[in-house]
PDB file of C-alpha atoms in Angstrom:
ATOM      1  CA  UNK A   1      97.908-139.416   4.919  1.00 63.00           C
ATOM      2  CA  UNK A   2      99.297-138.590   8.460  1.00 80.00           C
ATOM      3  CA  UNK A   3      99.996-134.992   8.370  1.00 91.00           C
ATOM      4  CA  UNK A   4      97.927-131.885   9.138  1.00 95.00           C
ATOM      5  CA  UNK A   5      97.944-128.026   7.867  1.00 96.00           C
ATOM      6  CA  UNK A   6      97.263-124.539   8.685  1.00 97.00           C
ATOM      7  CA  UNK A   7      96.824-121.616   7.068  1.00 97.00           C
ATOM      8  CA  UNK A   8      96.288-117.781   7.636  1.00 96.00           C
ATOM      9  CA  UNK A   9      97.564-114.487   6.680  1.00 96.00           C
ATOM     10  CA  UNK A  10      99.575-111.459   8.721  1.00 95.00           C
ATOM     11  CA  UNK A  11      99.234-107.422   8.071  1.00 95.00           C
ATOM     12  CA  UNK A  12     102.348-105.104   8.410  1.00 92.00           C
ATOM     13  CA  UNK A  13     101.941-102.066   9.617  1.00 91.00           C
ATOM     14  CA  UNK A  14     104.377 -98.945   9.071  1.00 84.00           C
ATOM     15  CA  UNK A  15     104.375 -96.585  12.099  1.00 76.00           C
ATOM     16  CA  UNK A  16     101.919 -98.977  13.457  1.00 64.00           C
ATOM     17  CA  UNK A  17      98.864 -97.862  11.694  1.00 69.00           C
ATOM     18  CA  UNK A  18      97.936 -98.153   8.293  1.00 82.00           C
ATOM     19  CA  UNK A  19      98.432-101.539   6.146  1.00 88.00           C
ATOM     20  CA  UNK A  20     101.427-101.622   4.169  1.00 90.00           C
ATOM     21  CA  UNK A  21     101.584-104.853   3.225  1.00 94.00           C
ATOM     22  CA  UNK A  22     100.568-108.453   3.901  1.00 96.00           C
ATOM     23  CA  UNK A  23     101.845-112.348   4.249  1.00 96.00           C
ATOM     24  CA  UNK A  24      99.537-115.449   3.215  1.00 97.00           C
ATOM     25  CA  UNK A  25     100.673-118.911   4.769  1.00 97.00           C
ATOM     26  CA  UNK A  26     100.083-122.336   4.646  1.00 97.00           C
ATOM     27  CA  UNK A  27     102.060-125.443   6.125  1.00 98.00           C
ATOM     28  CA  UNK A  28     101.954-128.621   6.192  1.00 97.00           C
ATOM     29  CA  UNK A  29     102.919-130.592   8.774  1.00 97.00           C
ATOM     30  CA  UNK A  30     104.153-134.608   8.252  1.00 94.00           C
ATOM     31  CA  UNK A  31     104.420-137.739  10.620  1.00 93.00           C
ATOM     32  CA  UNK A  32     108.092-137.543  11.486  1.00 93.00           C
ATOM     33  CA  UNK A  33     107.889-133.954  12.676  1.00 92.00           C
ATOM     34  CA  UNK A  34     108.717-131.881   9.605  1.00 95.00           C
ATOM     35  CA  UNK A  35     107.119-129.347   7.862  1.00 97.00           C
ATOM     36  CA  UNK A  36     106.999-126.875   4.453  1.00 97.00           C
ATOM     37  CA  UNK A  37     105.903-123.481   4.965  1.00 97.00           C
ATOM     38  CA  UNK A  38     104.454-121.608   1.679  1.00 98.00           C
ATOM     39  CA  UNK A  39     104.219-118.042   2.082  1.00 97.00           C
ATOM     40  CA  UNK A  40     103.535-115.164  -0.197  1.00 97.00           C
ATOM     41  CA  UNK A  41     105.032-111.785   0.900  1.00 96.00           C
ATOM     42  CA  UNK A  42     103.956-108.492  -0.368  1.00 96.00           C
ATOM     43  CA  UNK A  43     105.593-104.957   0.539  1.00 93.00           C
ATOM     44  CA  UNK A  44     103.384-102.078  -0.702  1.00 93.00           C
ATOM     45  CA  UNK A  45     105.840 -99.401  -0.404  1.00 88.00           C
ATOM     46  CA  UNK A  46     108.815-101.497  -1.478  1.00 90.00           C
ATOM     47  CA  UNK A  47     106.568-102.903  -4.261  1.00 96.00           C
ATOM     48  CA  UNK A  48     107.868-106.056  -3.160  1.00 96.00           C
ATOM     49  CA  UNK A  49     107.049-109.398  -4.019  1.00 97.00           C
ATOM     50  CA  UNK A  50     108.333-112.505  -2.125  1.00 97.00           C
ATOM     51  CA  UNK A  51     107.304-116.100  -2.998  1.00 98.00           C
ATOM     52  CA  UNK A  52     108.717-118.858  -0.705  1.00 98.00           C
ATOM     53  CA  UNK A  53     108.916-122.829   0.006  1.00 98.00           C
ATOM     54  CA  UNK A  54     110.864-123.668   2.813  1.00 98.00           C
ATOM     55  CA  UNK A  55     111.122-127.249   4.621  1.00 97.00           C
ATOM     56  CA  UNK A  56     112.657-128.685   7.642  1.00 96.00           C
ATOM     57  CA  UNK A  57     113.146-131.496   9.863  1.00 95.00           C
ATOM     58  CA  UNK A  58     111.629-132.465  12.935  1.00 93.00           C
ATOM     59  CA  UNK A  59     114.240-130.772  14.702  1.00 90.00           C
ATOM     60  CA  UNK A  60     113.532-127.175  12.266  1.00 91.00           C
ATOM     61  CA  UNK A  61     116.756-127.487  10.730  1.00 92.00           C
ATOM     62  CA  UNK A  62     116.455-126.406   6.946  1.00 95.00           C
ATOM     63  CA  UNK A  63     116.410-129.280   4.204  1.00 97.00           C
ATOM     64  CA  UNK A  64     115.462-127.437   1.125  1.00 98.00           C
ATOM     65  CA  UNK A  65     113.934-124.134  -0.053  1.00 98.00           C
ATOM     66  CA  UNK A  66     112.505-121.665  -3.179  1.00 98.00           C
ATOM     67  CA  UNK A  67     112.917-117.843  -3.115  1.00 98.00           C
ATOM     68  CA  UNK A  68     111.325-116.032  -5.731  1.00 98.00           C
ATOM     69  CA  UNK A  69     111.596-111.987  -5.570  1.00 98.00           C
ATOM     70  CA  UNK A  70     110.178-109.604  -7.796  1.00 98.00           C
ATOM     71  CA  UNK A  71     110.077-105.440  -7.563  1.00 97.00           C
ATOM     72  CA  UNK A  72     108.397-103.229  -9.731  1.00 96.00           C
ATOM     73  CA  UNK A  73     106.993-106.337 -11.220  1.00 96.00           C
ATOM     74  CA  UNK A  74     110.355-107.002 -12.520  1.00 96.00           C
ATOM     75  CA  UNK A  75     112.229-110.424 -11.555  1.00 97.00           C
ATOM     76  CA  UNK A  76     115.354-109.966  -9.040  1.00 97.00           C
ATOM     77  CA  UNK A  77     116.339-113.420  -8.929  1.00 97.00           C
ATOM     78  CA  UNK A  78     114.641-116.787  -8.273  1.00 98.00           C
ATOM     79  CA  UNK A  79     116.518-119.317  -6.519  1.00 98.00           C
ATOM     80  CA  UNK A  80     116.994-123.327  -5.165  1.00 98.00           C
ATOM     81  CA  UNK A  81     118.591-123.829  -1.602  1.00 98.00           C
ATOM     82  CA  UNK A  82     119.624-127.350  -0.026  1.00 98.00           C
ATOM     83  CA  UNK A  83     121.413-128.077   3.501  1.00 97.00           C
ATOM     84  CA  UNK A  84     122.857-131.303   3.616  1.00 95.00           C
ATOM     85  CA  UNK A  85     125.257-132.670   6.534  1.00 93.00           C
ATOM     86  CA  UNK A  86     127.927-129.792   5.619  1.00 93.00           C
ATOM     87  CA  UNK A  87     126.991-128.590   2.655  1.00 96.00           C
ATOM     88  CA  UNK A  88     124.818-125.301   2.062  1.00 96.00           C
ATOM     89  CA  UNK A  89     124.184-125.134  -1.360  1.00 97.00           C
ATOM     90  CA  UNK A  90     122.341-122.179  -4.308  1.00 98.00           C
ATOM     91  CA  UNK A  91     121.604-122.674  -7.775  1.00 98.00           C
ATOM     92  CA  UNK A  92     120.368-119.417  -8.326  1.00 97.00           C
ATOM     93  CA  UNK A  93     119.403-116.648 -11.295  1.00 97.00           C
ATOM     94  CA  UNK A  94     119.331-112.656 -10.816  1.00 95.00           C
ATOM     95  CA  UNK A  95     118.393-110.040 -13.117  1.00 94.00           C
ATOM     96  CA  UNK A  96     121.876-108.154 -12.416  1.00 91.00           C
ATOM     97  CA  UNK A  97     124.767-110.935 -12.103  1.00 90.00           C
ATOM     98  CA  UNK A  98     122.533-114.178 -14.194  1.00 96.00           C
ATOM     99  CA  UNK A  99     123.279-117.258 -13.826  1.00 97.00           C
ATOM    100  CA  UNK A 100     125.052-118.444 -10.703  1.00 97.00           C
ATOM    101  CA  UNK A 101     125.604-121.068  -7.616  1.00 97.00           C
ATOM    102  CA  UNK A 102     127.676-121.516  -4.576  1.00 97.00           C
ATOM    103  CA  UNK A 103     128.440-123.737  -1.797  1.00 97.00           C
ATOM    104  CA  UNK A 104     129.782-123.983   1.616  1.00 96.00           C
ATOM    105  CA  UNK A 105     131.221-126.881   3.754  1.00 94.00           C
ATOM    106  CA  UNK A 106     129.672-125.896   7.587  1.00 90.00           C
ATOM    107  CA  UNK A 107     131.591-128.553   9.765  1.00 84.00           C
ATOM    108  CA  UNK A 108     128.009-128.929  12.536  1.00 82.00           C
ATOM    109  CA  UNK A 109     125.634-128.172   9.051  1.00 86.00           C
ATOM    110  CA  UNK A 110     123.079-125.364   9.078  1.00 88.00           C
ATOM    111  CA  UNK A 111     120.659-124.710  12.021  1.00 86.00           C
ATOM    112  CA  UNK A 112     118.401-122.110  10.593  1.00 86.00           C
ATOM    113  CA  UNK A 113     117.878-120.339   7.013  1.00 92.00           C
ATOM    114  CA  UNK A 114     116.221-117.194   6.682  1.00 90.00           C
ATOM    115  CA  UNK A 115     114.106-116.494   3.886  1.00 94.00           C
ATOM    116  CA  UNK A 116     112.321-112.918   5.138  1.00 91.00           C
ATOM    117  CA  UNK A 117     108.596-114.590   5.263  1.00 93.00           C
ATOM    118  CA  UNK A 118     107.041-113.812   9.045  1.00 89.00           C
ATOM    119  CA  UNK A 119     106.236-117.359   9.574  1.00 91.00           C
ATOM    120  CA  UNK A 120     110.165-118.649   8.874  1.00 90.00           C
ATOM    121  CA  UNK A 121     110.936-115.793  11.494  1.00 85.00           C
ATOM    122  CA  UNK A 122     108.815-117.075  13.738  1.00 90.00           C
ATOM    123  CA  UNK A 123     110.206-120.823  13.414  1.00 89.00           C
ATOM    124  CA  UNK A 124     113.645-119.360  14.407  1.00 81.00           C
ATOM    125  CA  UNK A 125     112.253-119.296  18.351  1.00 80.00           C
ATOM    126  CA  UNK A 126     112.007-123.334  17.963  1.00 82.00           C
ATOM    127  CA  UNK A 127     115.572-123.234  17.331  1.00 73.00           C
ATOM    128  CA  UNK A 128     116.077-120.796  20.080  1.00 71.00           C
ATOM    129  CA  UNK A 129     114.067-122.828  22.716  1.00 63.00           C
ATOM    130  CA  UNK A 130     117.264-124.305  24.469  1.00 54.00           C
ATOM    131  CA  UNK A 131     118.515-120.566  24.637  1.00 49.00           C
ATOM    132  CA  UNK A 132     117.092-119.688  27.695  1.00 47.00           C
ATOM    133  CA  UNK A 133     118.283-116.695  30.278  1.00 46.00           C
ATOM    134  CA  UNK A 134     118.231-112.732  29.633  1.00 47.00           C
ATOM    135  CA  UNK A 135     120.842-113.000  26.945  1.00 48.00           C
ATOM    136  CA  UNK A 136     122.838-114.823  24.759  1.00 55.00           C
ATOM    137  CA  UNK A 137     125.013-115.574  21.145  1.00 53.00           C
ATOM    138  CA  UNK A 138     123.488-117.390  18.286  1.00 56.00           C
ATOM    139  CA  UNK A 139     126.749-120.387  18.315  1.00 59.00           C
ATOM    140  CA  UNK A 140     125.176-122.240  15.790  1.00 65.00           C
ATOM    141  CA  UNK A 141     125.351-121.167  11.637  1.00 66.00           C
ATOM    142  CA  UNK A 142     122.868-119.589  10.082  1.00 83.00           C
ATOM    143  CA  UNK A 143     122.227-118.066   6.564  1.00 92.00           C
ATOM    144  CA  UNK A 144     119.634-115.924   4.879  1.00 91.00           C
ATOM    145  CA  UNK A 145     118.479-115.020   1.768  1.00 95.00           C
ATOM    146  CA  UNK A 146     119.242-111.452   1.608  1.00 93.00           C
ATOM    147  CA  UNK A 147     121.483-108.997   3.330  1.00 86.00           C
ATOM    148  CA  UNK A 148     119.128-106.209   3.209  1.00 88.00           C
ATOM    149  CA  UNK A 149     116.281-106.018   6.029  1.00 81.00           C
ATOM    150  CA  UNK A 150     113.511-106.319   3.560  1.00 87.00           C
ATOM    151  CA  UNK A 151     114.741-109.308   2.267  1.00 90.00           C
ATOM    152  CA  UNK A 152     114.876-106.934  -1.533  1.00 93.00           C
ATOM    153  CA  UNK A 153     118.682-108.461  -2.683  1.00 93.00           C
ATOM    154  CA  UNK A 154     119.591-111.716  -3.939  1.00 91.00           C
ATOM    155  CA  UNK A 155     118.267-114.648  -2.953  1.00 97.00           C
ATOM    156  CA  UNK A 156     121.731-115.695  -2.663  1.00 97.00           C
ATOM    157  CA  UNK A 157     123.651-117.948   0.258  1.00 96.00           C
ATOM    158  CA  UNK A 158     124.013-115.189   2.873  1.00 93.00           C
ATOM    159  CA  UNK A 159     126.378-116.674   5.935  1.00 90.00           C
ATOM    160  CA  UNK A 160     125.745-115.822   9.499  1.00 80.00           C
ATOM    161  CA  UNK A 161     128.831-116.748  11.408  1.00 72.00           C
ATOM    162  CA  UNK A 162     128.838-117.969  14.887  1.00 70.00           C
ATOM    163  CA  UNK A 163     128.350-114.939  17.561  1.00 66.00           C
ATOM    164  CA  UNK A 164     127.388-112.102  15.351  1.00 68.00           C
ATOM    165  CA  UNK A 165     123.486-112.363  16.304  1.00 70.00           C
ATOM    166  CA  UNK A 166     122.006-110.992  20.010  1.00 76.00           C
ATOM    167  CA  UNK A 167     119.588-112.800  21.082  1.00 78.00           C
ATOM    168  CA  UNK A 168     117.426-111.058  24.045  1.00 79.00           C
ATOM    169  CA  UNK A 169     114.914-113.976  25.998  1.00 81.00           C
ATOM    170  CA  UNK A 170     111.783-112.105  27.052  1.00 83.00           C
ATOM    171  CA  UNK A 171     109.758-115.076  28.170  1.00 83.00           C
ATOM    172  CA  UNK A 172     106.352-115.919  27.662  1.00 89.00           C
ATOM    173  CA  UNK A 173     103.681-113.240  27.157  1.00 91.00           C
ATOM    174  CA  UNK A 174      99.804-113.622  25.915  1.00 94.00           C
ATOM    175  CA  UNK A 175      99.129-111.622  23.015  1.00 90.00           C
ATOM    176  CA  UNK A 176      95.601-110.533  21.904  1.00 91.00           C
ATOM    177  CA  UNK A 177      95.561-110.426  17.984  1.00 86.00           C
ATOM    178  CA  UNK A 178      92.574-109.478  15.262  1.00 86.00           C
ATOM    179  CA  UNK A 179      93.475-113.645  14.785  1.00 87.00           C
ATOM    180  CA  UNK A 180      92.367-114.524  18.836  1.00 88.00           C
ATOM    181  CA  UNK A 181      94.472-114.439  21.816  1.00 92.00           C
ATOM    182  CA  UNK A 182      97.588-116.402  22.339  1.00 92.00           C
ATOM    183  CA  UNK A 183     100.150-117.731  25.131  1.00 94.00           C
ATOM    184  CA  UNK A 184     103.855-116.660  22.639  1.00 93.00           C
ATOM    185  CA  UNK A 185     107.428-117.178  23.272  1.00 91.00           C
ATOM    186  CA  UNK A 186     108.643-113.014  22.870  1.00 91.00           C
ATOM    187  CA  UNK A 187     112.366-113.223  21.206  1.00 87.00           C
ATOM    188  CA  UNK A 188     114.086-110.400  20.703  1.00 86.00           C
ATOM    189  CA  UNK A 189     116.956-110.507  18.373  1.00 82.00           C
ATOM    190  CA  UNK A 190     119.827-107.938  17.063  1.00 81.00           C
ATOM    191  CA  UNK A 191     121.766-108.315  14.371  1.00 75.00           C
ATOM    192  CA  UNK A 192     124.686-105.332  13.650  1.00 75.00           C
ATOM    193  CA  UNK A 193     124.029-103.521  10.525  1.00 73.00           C
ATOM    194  CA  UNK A 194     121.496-105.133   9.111  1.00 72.00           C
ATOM    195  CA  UNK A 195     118.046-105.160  11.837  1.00 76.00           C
ATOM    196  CA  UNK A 196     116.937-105.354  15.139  1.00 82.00           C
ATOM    197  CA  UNK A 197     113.720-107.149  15.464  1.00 84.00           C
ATOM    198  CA  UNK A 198     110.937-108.782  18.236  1.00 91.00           C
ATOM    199  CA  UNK A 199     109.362-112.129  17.514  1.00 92.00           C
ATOM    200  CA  UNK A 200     105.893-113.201  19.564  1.00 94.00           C
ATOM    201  CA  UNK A 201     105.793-116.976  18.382  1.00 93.00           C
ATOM    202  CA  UNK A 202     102.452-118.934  19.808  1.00 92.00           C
ATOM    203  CA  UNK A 203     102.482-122.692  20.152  1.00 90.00           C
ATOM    204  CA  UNK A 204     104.129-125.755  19.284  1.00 90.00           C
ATOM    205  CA  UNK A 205     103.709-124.817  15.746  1.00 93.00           C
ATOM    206  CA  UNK A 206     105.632-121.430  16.637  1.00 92.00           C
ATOM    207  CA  UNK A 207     102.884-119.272  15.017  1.00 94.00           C
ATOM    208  CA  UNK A 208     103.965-115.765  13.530  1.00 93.00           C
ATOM    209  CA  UNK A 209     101.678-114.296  15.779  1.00 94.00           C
ATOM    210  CA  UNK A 210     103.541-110.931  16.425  1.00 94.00           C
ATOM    211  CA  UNK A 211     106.582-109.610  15.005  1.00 93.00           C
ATOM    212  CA  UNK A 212     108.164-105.929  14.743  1.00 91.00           C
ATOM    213  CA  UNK A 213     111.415-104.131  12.520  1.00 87.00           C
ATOM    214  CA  UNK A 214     113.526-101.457  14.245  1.00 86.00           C
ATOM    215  CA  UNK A 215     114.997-100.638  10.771  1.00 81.00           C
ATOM    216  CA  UNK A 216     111.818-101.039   9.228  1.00 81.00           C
ATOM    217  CA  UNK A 217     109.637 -99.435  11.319  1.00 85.00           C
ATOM    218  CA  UNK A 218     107.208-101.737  11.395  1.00 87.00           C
ATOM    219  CA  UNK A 219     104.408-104.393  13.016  1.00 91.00           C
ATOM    220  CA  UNK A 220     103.300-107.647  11.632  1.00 92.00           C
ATOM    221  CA  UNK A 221     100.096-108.527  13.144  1.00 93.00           C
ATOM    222  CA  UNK A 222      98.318-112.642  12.338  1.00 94.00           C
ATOM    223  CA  UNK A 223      94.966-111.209  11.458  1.00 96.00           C
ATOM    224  CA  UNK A 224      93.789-114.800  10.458  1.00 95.00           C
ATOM    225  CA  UNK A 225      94.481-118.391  11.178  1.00 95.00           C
ATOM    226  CA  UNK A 226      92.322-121.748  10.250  1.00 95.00           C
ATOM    227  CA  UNK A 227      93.279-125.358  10.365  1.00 94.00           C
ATOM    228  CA  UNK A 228      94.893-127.961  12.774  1.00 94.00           C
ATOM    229  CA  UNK A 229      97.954-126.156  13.803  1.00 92.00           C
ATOM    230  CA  UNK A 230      98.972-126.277  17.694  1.00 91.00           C
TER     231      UNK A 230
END
């Protein structure tokens, strides 16, 4: 089959020292240019668990996705996502409101979907590539899984409108991680009310080589990485 894969694994750090948690990754990358990310997300403190399947095209715009969330080893909710031409779509289940689904007619369809793992943070730079100079707006629509800065609510349709995102270009920078040293893209982005956040992403494959949470207080560090990624 023509397609390759990585794989690896990321440490967050509250205060910057100590382990508090930890994300395992794998993707798979096909012919024409897209890609599913698998990534398993755990939160010590929060006693967090975060499964997630995301895919998108060739040009990293979401097609489908899984978001499975668990605290206190009880289930918050566990549901499907598809983008589509205009239509965003959720069939979704939650502990507190059951059974439920929605939809949403976006008239230039959905350019990125957040699902809290590092690694999808870390594909947003790809979509931020053509978004060069010391600042600018996120114009394109965008939705994520949660409205909470953990990721801990939902996983529901959460929309992003047009504009509300800051996005801060800090240009290339080599990083030295426990994973090996790498040439990144540094992103900073702010979003009102909800986080302000750096991304280091290395490659073509946009590794999550290096992110950080102003809300959270925290560093996520790639501590390992194996396989044919670029």
């Amino acid at each position: 089959m023509a397609q390759r894969s990585y794989r690896g694994s990321m440490v967050y750090r509250r205060n910057g020292v100590g382990e508090n948690g930890r994300e395992h990754f794998s993707v798979t990358v096909h012919a024409d240019g897209g890609r599913t990310l698998r990534a398993q997300c755990e939160m010590d403190d929060d006693r967090l668990l975060r499964d997630v399947v995301l895919t998108v095209d060739a040009r990293w715009r979401p097609i489908d996705a899984f978001v499975r969330l668990v605290i206190d080893d009880r289930l918050v909710g566990s549901s499907w996502f598809r983008f589509e031409g205009r239509l965003a779509e959720c069939e979704g289940f939650s502990a507190r409101a059951g059974r439920f689904a929605q939809r949403f007619d976006v008239a230039e369809g959905t350019a990125c979907f957040g699902t809290h793992s590092l690694h999808g943070d870390a594909w947003t730079v790809a979509r931020l590539r053509r978004h060069v100079g010391p600042a600018d707006r996120l114009q394109f629509v965008t939705f994520a899984s949660s409205v909470l800065a953990n990721g801990g609510s939902g996983p529901c349709l959460v929309p992003v409108p047009p504009g509300f995102a800051k996005i801060l270009d800090r240009g290339e920078e080599t990083v030295a991680m426990p994973a090996g040293e790498f040439l990144t893209r540094h992103i900073r982005i702010e979003v009102p009310g909800v986080d302000s956040f750096d991304v280091w992403a290395g490659g073509e494959d946009c590794l999550p080589v290096r992110l950080s949470s102003d809300t959270l207080d925290e560093t996520y560090e790639m501590i390992a990485i194996e396989g044919n990624w670029r």
